[in-house]
C-alpha cells in the first residue's frame, strides 16, 4: 500500500513545485502583475496589506509580493538588483543602505507625479535626494522612537521613569535586583537600536559628521562612540537585557512586553498599533514613553520618523503600471482606508483617519526638548544597521572587546562606503 502511494505523492509534489515555479515566472511576464519587494515585517503591516488588497480588488491586477526576512533583506535585495532581477516597485528607507542600489540608474524620479502636492512638507523632504529629486512615495507610518515602558508595572513597584542617564541606570539596576528584566533588547536580527545612541553624537555636532564622512576622523577618534558601546556591553553583562536576549528577535518583542517579562524596550509608537499582539496581560494602555538612554545624551533622545518609500524601477517594462500603482496608493480615499486607526503623523495633507498615540502626546514636552532627526542611519556614509549588529554580535559573544567592536564598526563602515563609491 505504501509503495503504491509514494509515486503518486511524488508526482503531486513535482506538479506543485513546477506550478509554483511557473507562477513566479509568470509574474515577470504577465502585464497584469506587478512585483513589489520589501522586508517581510514591512510588507505585513496592516496598512500595507490593506492597500495591496484594495488595489487588487479595484483594478483586477495582481501583486507579487517578494519578501525577505529583515536580517537578510539588504544583502538579498542588492543581489536581486545585481542579477538583473529587480522588482517593479521597491520598498526602502531613504538611508545610507539605499546607496547599495545605484539610485540614479535604477529608480524613476517622481517629481512630476500628480500626487506630489498632497505630500506634507516633512514627508516630501524625507524622500528627496541631495539634488531635490523625489525618490519615492512615503507610504508609511511617521513615528516617534524612544524608550517605551510599562507604566502600570513601574507604578506597582513604586518606581518612576528616568529623566537623566544616571536615573535610567539606577532604574535598570533596581529592576534587575528585584527580578525584572529592565530592557527587551532583541539581538537576534533587530538592528535599529544602535542608531538611537549614535544620533545625538552626530546630530548635536554636525562637524563630526562632516569629518567622519570625509575620512578625516573615524569612530575610534570619537570618545562618545566608545561610551555608547561600553554602556551597551555593560548593560548586557549586568543582565539588563535578560538571559535570552541573543535568541530574542522581532517576533518575540510582543510576547515579552505584553507579558511583563521585560519592563522597557527601545522602539517606536506605531509598533504598538501595528505589531503589538492583543490578548496579553498588558495592553497598549499600560505603556508610556520616555527618552532612550544609551550614554550619549544625558537627557536621552527621541528619534524622529523614518519613512518607507515606494520606489519605481525606471527600467521596468511595466513602468506605467507601476506609476499607476503609486497613484492608487496616493489617492486619499485609498490611503485613508489603509491608515484608519493607525497612530502616525500624517504623510499626506488629505490624511484624516490616522490617530496620534497618547503615549506621544503625553510626552510632548520631553519630545520637544530631546527629539533629534534621524542622523546615523540616514547621513553617515557607509552606515549599515546590519553591520552594526554584526559588530555588536561579536561583542555580545565575547569575541571582541569594546575597542575591538568600535574598530569593527569603522572597518565595516569604510568597506561599505568604498563599495558605494563614496571613498
mmCIF file of C-alpha atoms in Angstrom:
data_model
loop_
_atom_site.group_PDB
_atom_site.id
_atom_site.type_symbol
_atom_site.label_atom_id
_atom_site.label_comp_id
_atom_site.label_asym_id
_atom_site.label_seq_id
_atom_site.Cartn_x
_atom_site.Cartn_y
_atom_site.Cartn_z
ATOM 1 C CA UNK A 1 0.000 0.000 0.000
ATOM 2 C CA UNK A 2 2.757 2.448 0.928
ATOM 3 C CA UNK A 3 4.698 1.591 -2.221
ATOM 4 C CA UNK A 4 1.682 2.393 -4.388
ATOM 5 C CA UNK A 5 1.031 5.769 -2.752
ATOM 6 C CA UNK A 6 4.600 7.034 -2.809
ATOM 7 C CA UNK A 7 4.826 7.611 -6.594
ATOM 8 C CA UNK A 8 1.511 9.486 -6.520
ATOM 9 C CA UNK A 9 2.709 11.743 -3.703
ATOM 10 C CA UNK A 10 5.971 12.300 -5.563
ATOM 11 C CA UNK A 11 4.111 13.251 -8.747
ATOM 12 C CA UNK A 12 1.861 15.663 -6.849
ATOM 13 C CA UNK A 13 4.887 17.251 -5.195
ATOM 14 C CA UNK A 14 6.610 17.715 -8.559
ATOM 15 C CA UNK A 15 3.453 19.189 -10.100
ATOM 16 C CA UNK A 16 3.068 21.640 -7.225
ATOM 17 C CA UNK A 17 6.731 22.615 -7.476
ATOM 18 C CA UNK A 18 6.504 23.207 -11.221
ATOM 19 C CA UNK A 19 3.293 25.153 -10.795
ATOM 20 C CA UNK A 20 4.983 27.373 -8.207
ATOM 21 C CA UNK A 21 7.956 27.953 -10.493
ATOM 22 C CA UNK A 22 5.761 28.845 -13.444
ATOM 23 C CA UNK A 23 3.750 31.187 -11.230
ATOM 24 C CA UNK A 24 6.868 33.087 -10.187
ATOM 25 C CA UNK A 25 7.973 33.264 -13.809
ATOM 26 C CA UNK A 26 4.560 34.452 -14.932
ATOM 27 C CA UNK A 27 4.689 37.483 -12.635
ATOM 28 C CA UNK A 28 7.633 38.771 -14.617
ATOM 29 C CA UNK A 29 5.891 38.482 -17.976
ATOM 30 C CA UNK A 30 2.230 38.950 -17.092
ATOM 31 C CA UNK A 31 1.338 42.577 -17.817
ATOM 32 C CA UNK A 32 -1.334 42.474 -15.116
ATOM 33 C CA UNK A 33 1.062 41.502 -12.302
ATOM 34 C CA UNK A 34 3.430 43.891 -10.539
ATOM 35 C CA UNK A 35 6.302 42.700 -8.368
ATOM 36 C CA UNK A 36 6.858 44.544 -5.070
ATOM 37 C CA UNK A 37 9.913 43.817 -2.943
ATOM 38 C CA UNK A 38 10.443 44.660 0.721
ATOM 39 C CA UNK A 39 11.195 43.408 4.200
ATOM 40 C CA UNK A 40 8.878 40.696 5.449
ATOM 41 C CA UNK A 41 7.864 42.615 8.567
ATOM 42 C CA UNK A 42 7.251 45.749 6.481
ATOM 43 C CA UNK A 43 5.133 44.061 3.840
ATOM 44 C CA UNK A 44 2.903 42.533 6.506
ATOM 45 C CA UNK A 45 1.952 45.790 8.217
ATOM 46 C CA UNK A 46 -1.819 46.180 8.337
ATOM 47 C CA UNK A 47 -1.834 49.327 6.202
ATOM 48 C CA UNK A 48 0.333 47.627 3.577
ATOM 49 C CA UNK A 49 -1.857 44.538 3.302
ATOM 50 C CA UNK A 50 -4.873 46.859 3.162
ATOM 51 C CA UNK A 51 -3.580 48.909 0.232
ATOM 52 C CA UNK A 52 -2.460 45.759 -1.602
ATOM 53 C CA UNK A 53 -5.908 44.225 -1.230
ATOM 54 C CA UNK A 54 -7.645 47.444 -2.227
ATOM 55 C CA UNK A 55 -5.552 47.708 -5.391
ATOM 56 C CA UNK A 56 -6.173 44.133 -6.496
ATOM 57 C CA UNK A 57 -9.920 44.377 -5.831
ATOM 58 C CA UNK A 58 -10.311 47.745 -7.547
ATOM 59 C CA UNK A 59 -8.190 47.085 -10.638
ATOM 60 C CA UNK A 60 -8.248 43.336 -11.180
ATOM 61 C CA UNK A 61 -4.452 43.480 -11.394
ATOM 62 C CA UNK A 62 -2.275 41.227 -9.265
ATOM 63 C CA UNK A 63 0.638 41.952 -6.956
ATOM 64 C CA UNK A 64 3.512 39.533 -6.473
ATOM 65 C CA UNK A 65 4.935 40.403 -3.055
ATOM 66 C CA UNK A 66 8.598 39.421 -2.692
ATOM 67 C CA UNK A 67 9.628 39.329 0.969
ATOM 68 C CA UNK A 68 12.966 38.800 2.665
ATOM 69 C CA UNK A 69 13.490 38.343 6.379
ATOM 70 C CA UNK A 70 14.620 41.620 7.901
ATOM 71 C CA UNK A 71 18.154 40.499 8.751
ATOM 72 C CA UNK A 72 18.714 39.261 5.178
ATOM 73 C CA UNK A 73 16.878 41.968 3.271
ATOM 74 C CA UNK A 74 19.664 44.356 2.274
ATOM 75 C CA UNK A 75 22.014 41.653 1.014
ATOM 76 C CA UNK A 76 19.356 39.622 -0.803
ATOM 77 C CA UNK A 77 17.690 42.649 -2.356
ATOM 78 C CA UNK A 78 21.030 44.003 -3.583
ATOM 79 C CA UNK A 79 21.786 40.622 -5.149
ATOM 80 C CA UNK A 80 18.451 40.668 -6.976
ATOM 81 C CA UNK A 81 19.312 44.043 -8.492
ATOM 82 C CA UNK A 82 22.836 42.912 -9.375
ATOM 83 C CA UNK A 83 21.422 39.805 -11.075
ATOM 84 C CA UNK A 84 19.048 41.867 -13.219
ATOM 85 C CA UNK A 85 16.053 40.605 -11.249
ATOM 86 C CA UNK A 86 14.866 43.909 -9.782
ATOM 87 C CA UNK A 87 11.168 44.317 -8.886
ATOM 88 C CA UNK A 88 8.758 46.804 -10.425
ATOM 89 C CA UNK A 89 8.280 48.554 -7.075
ATOM 90 C CA UNK A 90 10.871 48.571 -4.299
ATOM 91 C CA UNK A 91 10.235 49.469 -0.646
ATOM 92 C CA UNK A 92 13.150 51.125 1.150
ATOM 93 C CA UNK A 93 14.001 53.882 3.593
ATOM 94 C CA UNK A 94 15.992 56.907 2.438
ATOM 95 C CA UNK A 95 19.022 55.933 4.488
ATOM 96 C CA UNK A 96 22.645 55.023 3.945
ATOM 97 C CA UNK A 97 21.764 51.463 2.914
ATOM 98 C CA UNK A 98 19.903 52.824 -0.107
ATOM 99 C CA UNK A 99 23.270 53.631 -1.665
ATOM 100 C CA UNK A 100 23.688 49.909 -2.324
ATOM 101 C CA UNK A 101 21.152 50.161 -5.140
ATOM 102 C CA UNK A 102 22.623 52.701 -7.605
ATOM 103 C CA UNK A 103 19.687 55.049 -7.154
ATOM 104 C CA UNK A 104 20.117 57.299 -10.185
ATOM 105 C CA UNK A 105 20.374 54.383 -12.614
ATOM 106 C CA UNK A 106 17.689 52.178 -11.096
ATOM 107 C CA UNK A 107 14.854 54.420 -9.930
ATOM 108 C CA UNK A 108 12.398 56.784 -11.566
ATOM 109 C CA UNK A 109 12.271 60.342 -10.233
ATOM 110 C CA UNK A 110 8.718 61.146 -9.170
ATOM 111 C CA UNK A 111 8.960 64.956 -9.180
ATOM 112 C CA UNK A 112 6.144 65.482 -11.668
ATOM 113 C CA UNK A 113 3.583 62.965 -10.418
ATOM 114 C CA UNK A 114 0.113 64.395 -9.811
ATOM 115 C CA UNK A 115 0.033 63.386 -6.131
ATOM 116 C CA UNK A 116 3.210 65.223 -5.088
ATOM 117 C CA UNK A 117 1.290 68.324 -3.974
ATOM 118 C CA UNK A 118 -0.608 66.202 -1.419
ATOM 119 C CA UNK A 119 2.570 65.271 0.471
ATOM 120 C CA UNK A 120 3.305 67.117 3.682
ATOM 121 C CA UNK A 121 6.462 69.214 3.591
ATOM 122 C CA UNK A 122 8.292 66.908 6.014
ATOM 123 C CA UNK A 123 7.403 63.670 4.242
ATOM 124 C CA UNK A 124 8.367 65.097 0.866
ATOM 125 C CA UNK A 125 11.678 66.379 2.232
ATOM 126 C CA UNK A 126 12.476 62.954 3.677
ATOM 127 C CA UNK A 127 12.067 61.276 0.289
ATOM 128 C CA UNK A 128 14.283 63.641 -1.698
ATOM 129 C CA UNK A 129 17.904 63.155 -2.660
ATOM 130 C CA UNK A 130 20.556 65.867 -2.321
ATOM 131 C CA UNK A 131 19.503 67.369 -5.647
ATOM 132 C CA UNK A 132 15.871 67.571 -4.597
ATOM 133 C CA UNK A 133 14.619 64.668 -6.707
ATOM 134 C CA UNK A 134 11.675 62.780 -5.211
ATOM 135 C CA UNK A 135 12.763 59.155 -4.941
ATOM 136 C CA UNK A 136 9.626 57.500 -3.642
ATOM 137 C CA UNK A 137 6.099 57.740 -2.315
ATOM 138 C CA UNK A 138 6.241 57.877 1.520
ATOM 139 C CA UNK A 139 3.572 55.294 2.236
ATOM 140 C CA UNK A 140 4.416 54.579 5.844
ATOM 141 C CA UNK A 141 3.981 55.433 9.486
ATOM 142 C CA UNK A 142 5.697 58.547 10.784
ATOM 143 C CA UNK A 143 6.545 57.533 14.301
ATOM 144 C CA UNK A 144 8.460 58.695 17.354
ATOM 145 C CA UNK A 145 11.132 56.348 18.679
ATOM 146 C CA UNK A 146 12.325 56.228 22.255
ATOM 147 C CA UNK A 147 12.124 54.078 25.365
ATOM 148 C CA UNK A 148 8.607 52.734 25.855
ATOM 149 C CA UNK A 149 7.992 51.487 29.369
ATOM 150 C CA UNK A 150 5.292 49.609 31.227
ATOM 151 C CA UNK A 151 3.930 52.399 33.416
ATOM 152 C CA UNK A 152 1.483 50.056 35.152
ATOM 153 C CA UNK A 153 4.298 47.765 36.234
ATOM 154 C CA UNK A 154 6.566 50.629 37.288
ATOM 155 C CA UNK A 155 3.754 52.194 39.310
ATOM 156 C CA UNK A 156 3.079 48.889 41.075
ATOM 157 C CA UNK A 157 6.741 48.766 42.080
ATOM 158 C CA UNK A 158 6.800 52.363 43.269
ATOM 159 C CA UNK A 159 9.277 53.345 40.540
ATOM 160 C CA UNK A 160 9.333 56.330 38.183
ATOM 161 C CA UNK A 161 10.584 56.855 34.612
ATOM 162 C CA UNK A 162 14.003 58.421 34.146
ATOM 163 C CA UNK A 163 14.886 61.920 33.009
ATOM 164 C CA UNK A 164 18.691 61.553 33.020
ATOM 165 C CA UNK A 165 21.199 58.848 32.141
ATOM 166 C CA UNK A 166 22.095 58.386 35.809
ATOM 167 C CA UNK A 167 18.448 57.914 36.754
ATOM 168 C CA UNK A 168 17.981 55.432 33.935
ATOM 169 C CA UNK A 169 20.970 53.367 35.015
ATOM 170 C CA UNK A 170 19.684 53.279 38.596
ATOM 171 C CA UNK A 171 16.211 52.278 37.373
ATOM 172 C CA UNK A 172 17.649 49.401 35.335
ATOM 173 C CA UNK A 173 19.755 48.129 38.232
ATOM 174 C CA UNK A 174 16.868 48.319 40.712
ATOM 175 C CA UNK A 175 14.611 46.388 38.327
ATOM 176 C CA UNK A 176 17.291 43.749 37.798
ATOM 177 C CA UNK A 177 17.895 43.459 41.539
ATOM 178 C CA UNK A 178 14.229 42.699 42.245
ATOM 179 C CA UNK A 179 13.977 40.117 39.476
ATOM 180 C CA UNK A 180 12.624 42.061 36.497
ATOM 181 C CA UNK A 181 14.302 42.253 33.085
ATOM 182 C CA UNK A 182 14.734 46.007 32.576
ATOM 183 C CA UNK A 183 15.060 46.137 28.773
ATOM 184 C CA UNK A 184 13.814 43.947 25.955
ATOM 185 C CA UNK A 185 16.813 44.013 23.603
ATOM 186 C CA UNK A 186 16.026 41.692 20.642
ATOM 187 C CA UNK A 187 19.570 40.989 19.467
ATOM 188 C CA UNK A 188 18.596 38.239 17.012
ATOM 189 C CA UNK A 189 18.077 40.168 13.781
ATOM 190 C CA UNK A 190 16.876 43.515 15.165
ATOM 191 C CA UNK A 191 19.300 46.271 14.267
ATOM 192 C CA UNK A 192 17.679 49.671 14.794
ATOM 193 C CA UNK A 193 18.559 50.216 18.454
ATOM 194 C CA UNK A 194 22.144 51.324 17.850
ATOM 195 C CA UNK A 195 21.159 54.377 15.814
ATOM 196 C CA UNK A 196 19.301 55.807 18.836
ATOM 197 C CA UNK A 197 22.607 56.015 20.668
ATOM 198 C CA UNK A 198 24.527 57.288 17.657
ATOM 199 C CA UNK A 199 22.092 60.056 16.668
ATOM 200 C CA UNK A 200 22.957 62.544 19.447
ATOM 201 C CA UNK A 201 26.676 62.228 18.743
ATOM 202 C CA UNK A 202 26.309 63.474 15.178
ATOM 203 C CA UNK A 203 23.065 65.447 15.278
ATOM 204 C CA UNK A 204 24.407 67.628 18.099
ATOM 205 C CA UNK A 205 27.782 68.168 16.412
ATOM 206 C CA UNK A 206 27.412 68.256 12.613
ATOM 207 C CA UNK A 207 31.130 68.947 12.260
ATOM 208 C CA UNK A 208 31.826 65.415 13.497
ATOM 209 C CA UNK A 209 29.543 64.016 10.826
ATOM 210 C CA UNK A 210 31.278 66.042 8.130
ATOM 211 C CA UNK A 211 34.730 64.958 9.272
ATOM 212 C CA UNK A 212 33.673 61.319 9.522
ATOM 213 C CA UNK A 213 32.211 61.315 6.025
ATOM 214 C CA UNK A 214 35.389 62.936 4.669
ATOM 215 C CA UNK A 215 37.512 60.248 6.392
ATOM 216 C CA UNK A 216 39.268 62.907 8.450
ATOM 217 C CA UNK A 217 38.298 61.032 11.600
ATOM 218 C CA UNK A 218 36.888 57.623 12.470
ATOM 219 C CA UNK A 219 34.566 56.268 15.162
ATOM 220 C CA UNK A 220 37.672 55.372 17.130
ATOM 221 C CA UNK A 221 38.519 59.073 17.379
ATOM 222 C CA UNK A 222 35.168 59.939 18.977
ATOM 223 C CA UNK A 223 35.008 59.073 22.700
ATOM 224 C CA UNK A 224 31.203 59.206 22.724
ATOM 225 C CA UNK A 225 31.049 56.223 20.359
ATOM 226 C CA UNK A 226 33.129 54.109 22.721
ATOM 227 C CA UNK A 227 30.967 55.361 25.609
ATOM 228 C CA UNK A 228 27.866 54.021 23.875
ATOM 229 C CA UNK A 229 29.458 50.682 23.031
ATOM 230 C CA UNK A 230 30.659 50.263 26.611
ATOM 231 C CA UNK A 231 27.224 51.123 28.010
ATOM 232 C CA UNK A 232 25.535 48.516 25.812
ATOM 233 C CA UNK A 233 28.177 45.937 26.689
ATOM 234 C CA UNK A 234 27.895 46.655 30.414
ATOM 235 C CA UNK A 235 24.090 46.558 30.260
ATOM 236 C CA UNK A 236 24.214 43.099 28.720
ATOM 237 C CA UNK A 237 26.754 41.887 31.300
ATOM 238 C CA UNK A 238 24.668 43.245 34.192
ATOM 239 C CA UNK A 239 21.637 41.309 32.994
ATOM 240 C CA UNK A 240 19.674 44.392 31.983
ATOM 241 C CA UNK A 241 18.692 42.668 28.705
ATOM 242 C CA UNK A 242 17.763 39.395 30.393
ATOM 243 C CA UNK A 243 19.297 35.981 29.843
ATOM 244 C CA UNK A 244 17.792 35.230 26.411
ATOM 245 C CA UNK A 245 18.358 38.489 24.536
ATOM 246 C CA UNK A 246 20.671 36.846 21.981
ATOM 247 C CA UNK A 247 17.866 34.467 20.992
ATOM 248 C CA UNK A 248 15.071 37.068 21.035
ATOM 249 C CA UNK A 249 14.067 38.629 17.718
ATOM 250 C CA UNK A 250 11.329 40.680 16.111
ATOM 251 C CA UNK A 251 8.579 38.115 16.657
ATOM 252 C CA UNK A 252 9.372 37.861 20.378
ATOM 253 C CA UNK A 253 9.042 41.530 21.354
ATOM 254 C CA UNK A 254 5.264 41.486 21.596
ATOM 255 C CA UNK A 255 5.128 38.494 23.922
ATOM 256 C CA UNK A 256 7.963 39.793 26.086
ATOM 257 C CA UNK A 257 6.420 43.233 26.528
ATOM 258 C CA UNK A 258 2.826 42.060 26.706
ATOM 259 C CA UNK A 259 3.572 39.530 29.430
ATOM 260 C CA UNK A 260 5.614 41.957 31.517
ATOM 261 C CA UNK A 261 8.697 39.787 31.169
ATOM 262 C CA UNK A 262 10.589 42.989 30.339
ATOM 263 C CA UNK A 263 9.673 46.484 31.502
ATOM 264 C CA UNK A 264 11.103 48.652 28.709
ATOM 265 C CA UNK A 265 12.106 48.474 25.064
ATOM 266 C CA UNK A 266 13.631 50.872 22.536
ATOM 267 C CA UNK A 267 11.095 51.067 19.708
ATOM 268 C CA UNK A 268 8.538 53.410 18.070
ATOM 269 C CA UNK A 269 4.948 54.286 18.961
ATOM 270 C CA UNK A 270 3.252 52.864 15.874
ATOM 271 C CA UNK A 271 4.610 49.410 16.703
ATOM 272 C CA UNK A 272 2.022 49.242 19.458
ATOM 273 C CA UNK A 273 -0.760 49.702 16.893
ATOM 274 C CA UNK A 274 0.578 47.552 14.071
ATOM 275 C CA UNK A 275 2.564 44.717 15.686
ATOM 276 C CA UNK A 276 1.734 44.517 19.398
ATOM 277 C CA UNK A 277 -0.457 41.447 19.734
ATOM 278 C CA UNK A 278 -3.705 41.598 21.656
ATOM 279 C CA UNK A 279 -4.684 39.216 24.437
ATOM 280 C CA UNK A 280 -1.607 39.682 26.593
ATOM 281 C CA UNK A 281 -1.594 40.643 30.268
ATOM 282 C CA UNK A 282 -0.664 44.208 29.360
ATOM 283 C CA UNK A 283 -2.181 46.314 26.563
ATOM 284 C CA UNK A 284 -1.102 49.495 24.820
ATOM 285 C CA UNK A 285 -2.848 51.487 27.550
ATOM 286 C CA UNK A 286 -0.306 50.210 30.076
ATOM 287 C CA UNK A 287 2.650 51.844 28.301
ATOM 288 C CA UNK A 288 4.196 55.294 28.258
ATOM 289 C CA UNK A 289 7.198 56.955 26.632
ATOM 290 C CA UNK A 290 10.460 58.398 27.923
ATOM 291 C CA UNK A 291 13.737 59.141 26.104
ATOM 292 C CA UNK A 292 16.102 56.361 25.084
ATOM 293 C CA UNK A 293 19.295 56.419 27.137
ATOM 294 C CA UNK A 294 22.488 54.898 25.738
ATOM 295 C CA UNK A 295 25.120 57.088 27.389
ATOM 296 C CA UNK A 296 25.466 59.600 24.558
ATOM 297 C CA UNK A 297 22.978 62.265 25.719
ATOM 298 C CA UNK A 298 22.479 62.929 29.408
ATOM 299 C CA UNK A 299 18.802 63.820 28.943
ATOM 300 C CA UNK A 300 18.248 60.966 26.491
ATOM 301 C CA UNK A 301 16.938 61.164 22.970
ATOM 302 C CA UNK A 302 13.981 60.513 20.719
ATOM 303 C CA UNK A 303 14.342 59.763 17.029
ATOM 304 C CA UNK A 304 12.003 61.409 14.564
ATOM 305 C CA UNK A 305 10.164 59.366 11.976
ATOM 306 C CA UNK A 306 11.777 57.401 9.176
ATOM 307 C CA UNK A 307 9.578 56.677 6.176
ATOM 308 C CA UNK A 308 9.491 53.615 3.968
ATOM 309 C CA UNK A 309 9.210 54.715 0.342
ATOM 310 C CA UNK A 310 7.602 53.053 -2.651
ATOM 311 C CA UNK A 311 10.230 53.449 -5.359
ATOM 312 C CA UNK A 312 9.668 52.628 -9.022
ATOM 313 C CA UNK A 313 12.172 50.695 -11.119
ATOM 314 C CA UNK A 314 12.859 53.018 -14.062
ATOM 315 C CA UNK A 315 13.998 50.020 -16.153
ATOM 316 C CA UNK A 316 10.817 48.028 -15.579
ATOM 317 C CA UNK A 317 8.794 47.008 -18.630
ATOM 318 C CA UNK A 318 5.744 47.817 -16.511
ATOM 319 C CA UNK A 319 6.845 51.339 -15.621
ATOM 320 C CA UNK A 320 3.484 52.936 -16.477
ATOM 321 C CA UNK A 321 1.567 50.347 -14.449
ATOM 322 C CA UNK A 322 3.952 50.756 -11.511
ATOM 323 C CA UNK A 323 3.411 54.523 -11.559
ATOM 324 C CA UNK A 324 -0.311 53.841 -11.658
ATOM 325 C CA UNK A 325 0.015 51.700 -8.556
ATOM 326 C CA UNK A 326 1.692 54.581 -6.712
ATOM 327 C CA UNK A 327 -1.077 56.925 -7.842
ATOM 328 C CA UNK A 328 -3.630 54.475 -6.444
ATOM 329 C CA UNK A 329 -1.791 54.401 -3.113
ATOM 330 C CA UNK A 330 -1.602 58.212 -3.060
ATOM 331 C CA UNK A 331 -5.368 58.610 -3.533
ATOM 332 C CA UNK A 332 -6.923 59.974 -0.330
ATOM 333 C CA UNK A 333 -9.864 57.593 -0.358
ATOM 334 C CA UNK A 334 -7.473 54.651 -0.528
ATOM 335 C CA UNK A 335 -4.780 55.716 1.945
ATOM 336 C CA UNK A 336 -7.401 56.839 4.451
ATOM 337 C CA UNK A 337 -8.821 53.315 4.448
ATOM 338 C CA UNK A 338 -5.352 51.829 4.857
ATOM 339 C CA UNK A 339 -4.334 54.108 7.736
ATOM 340 C CA UNK A 340 -7.662 54.115 9.543
ATOM 341 C CA UNK A 341 -6.871 53.923 13.274
ATOM 342 C CA UNK A 342 -3.102 53.819 12.754
ATOM 343 C CA UNK A 343 -1.084 56.012 15.101
ATOM 344 C CA UNK A 344 1.059 58.187 12.850
ATOM 345 C CA UNK A 345 1.874 61.750 11.985
ATOM 346 C CA UNK A 346 0.315 62.455 8.581
ATOM 347 C CA UNK A 347 2.411 61.929 5.463
ATOM 348 C CA UNK A 348 -0.381 63.290 3.240
ATOM 349 C CA UNK A 349 -2.265 66.558 3.568
ATOM 350 C CA UNK A 350 -5.525 64.705 2.988
ATOM 351 C CA UNK A 351 -4.874 62.128 5.709
ATOM 352 C CA UNK A 352 -7.772 62.185 8.177
ATOM 353 C CA UNK A 353 -8.304 58.695 9.620
ATOM 354 C CA UNK A 354 -4.988 58.246 11.413
ATOM 355 C CA UNK A 355 -4.658 58.866 15.135
ATOM 356 C CA UNK A 356 -1.952 60.231 17.406
ATOM 357 C CA UNK A 357 -0.709 57.966 20.159
ATOM 358 C CA UNK A 358 -1.484 59.190 23.693
ATOM 359 C CA UNK A 359 1.994 57.961 24.604
ATOM 360 C CA UNK A 360 3.442 60.580 22.263
ATOM 361 C CA UNK A 361 1.105 63.423 23.167
ATOM 362 C CA UNK A 362 1.655 62.829 26.896
ATOM 363 C CA UNK A 363 5.426 63.014 26.379
ATOM 364 C CA UNK A 364 5.145 66.101 24.174
ATOM 365 C CA UNK A 365 7.248 68.426 26.328
ATOM 366 C CA UNK A 366 10.050 65.883 26.675
ATOM 367 C CA UNK A 367 9.958 65.095 22.958
ATOM 368 C CA UNK A 368 10.159 68.771 22.036
ATOM 369 C CA UNK A 369 13.261 69.126 24.216
ATOM 370 C CA UNK A 370 15.063 65.934 23.233
ATOM 371 C CA UNK A 371 13.968 64.837 19.749
ATOM 372 C CA UNK A 372 16.589 64.627 17.026
ATOM 373 C CA UNK A 373 16.221 63.952 13.340
ATOM 374 C CA UNK A 374 17.348 60.508 12.251
ATOM 375 C CA UNK A 375 21.046 61.094 11.629
ATOM 376 C CA UNK A 376 23.192 57.983 11.962
ATOM 377 C CA UNK A 377 21.254 55.686 9.646
ATOM 378 C CA UNK A 378 20.494 58.357 7.061
ATOM 379 C CA UNK A 379 23.571 60.604 7.000
ATOM 380 C CA UNK A 380 26.655 58.570 7.905
ATOM 381 C CA UNK A 381 28.149 57.365 4.632
ATOM 382 C CA UNK A 382 28.595 53.608 4.814
ATOM 383 C CA UNK A 383 26.378 53.181 7.865
ATOM 384 C CA UNK A 384 24.665 49.809 7.799
ATOM 385 C CA UNK A 385 22.367 48.650 10.570
ATOM 386 C CA UNK A 386 23.236 45.052 9.713
ATOM 387 C CA UNK A 387 26.953 45.785 10.007
ATOM 388 C CA UNK A 388 26.424 47.491 13.356
ATOM 389 C CA UNK A 389 24.564 44.429 14.574
ATOM 390 C CA UNK A 390 27.354 42.142 13.334
ATOM 391 C CA UNK A 391 29.971 44.135 15.257
ATOM 392 C CA UNK A 392 27.919 44.060 18.452
ATOM 393 C CA UNK A 393 27.181 40.376 17.998
ATOM 394 C CA UNK A 394 30.891 39.683 18.300
ATOM 395 C CA UNK A 395 30.986 41.874 21.393
ATOM 396 C CA UNK A 396 27.995 40.148 22.985
ATOM 397 C CA UNK A 397 29.552 36.754 22.318
ATOM 398 C CA UNK A 398 32.886 37.817 23.865
ATOM 399 C CA UNK A 399 34.758 37.512 20.577
ATOM 400 C CA UNK A 400 35.986 41.094 20.905
ATOM 401 C CA UNK A 401 36.098 43.905 23.458
ATOM 402 C CA UNK A 402 34.777 47.484 23.358
ATOM 403 C CA UNK A 403 37.760 48.829 21.412
ATOM 404 C CA UNK A 404 37.554 45.894 19.015
ATOM 405 C CA UNK A 405 33.852 46.478 18.469
ATOM 406 C CA UNK A 406 34.450 50.141 17.641
ATOM 407 C CA UNK A 407 37.202 49.122 15.207
ATOM 408 C CA UNK A 408 34.842 46.666 13.534
ATOM 409 C CA UNK A 409 32.249 49.420 13.211
ATOM 410 C CA UNK A 410 34.865 51.542 11.460
ATOM 411 C CA UNK A 411 36.051 48.691 9.248
ATOM 412 C CA UNK A 412 32.524 47.798 8.152
ATOM 413 C CA UNK A 413 31.588 51.443 7.579
ATOM 414 C CA UNK A 414 34.638 52.175 5.453
ATOM 415 C CA UNK A 415 34.218 48.980 3.458
ATOM 416 C CA UNK A 416 30.582 49.764 2.748
ATOM 417 C CA UNK A 417 31.412 53.362 1.794
ATOM 418 C CA UNK A 418 34.056 52.109 -0.642
ATOM 419 C CA UNK A 419 31.563 49.647 -2.098
ATOM 420 C CA UNK A 420 29.195 52.547 -2.683
ATOM 421 C CA UNK A 421 31.962 54.526 -4.357
ATOM 422 C CA UNK A 422 31.995 57.185 -1.649
ATOM 423 C CA UNK A 423 35.595 56.731 -0.534
#
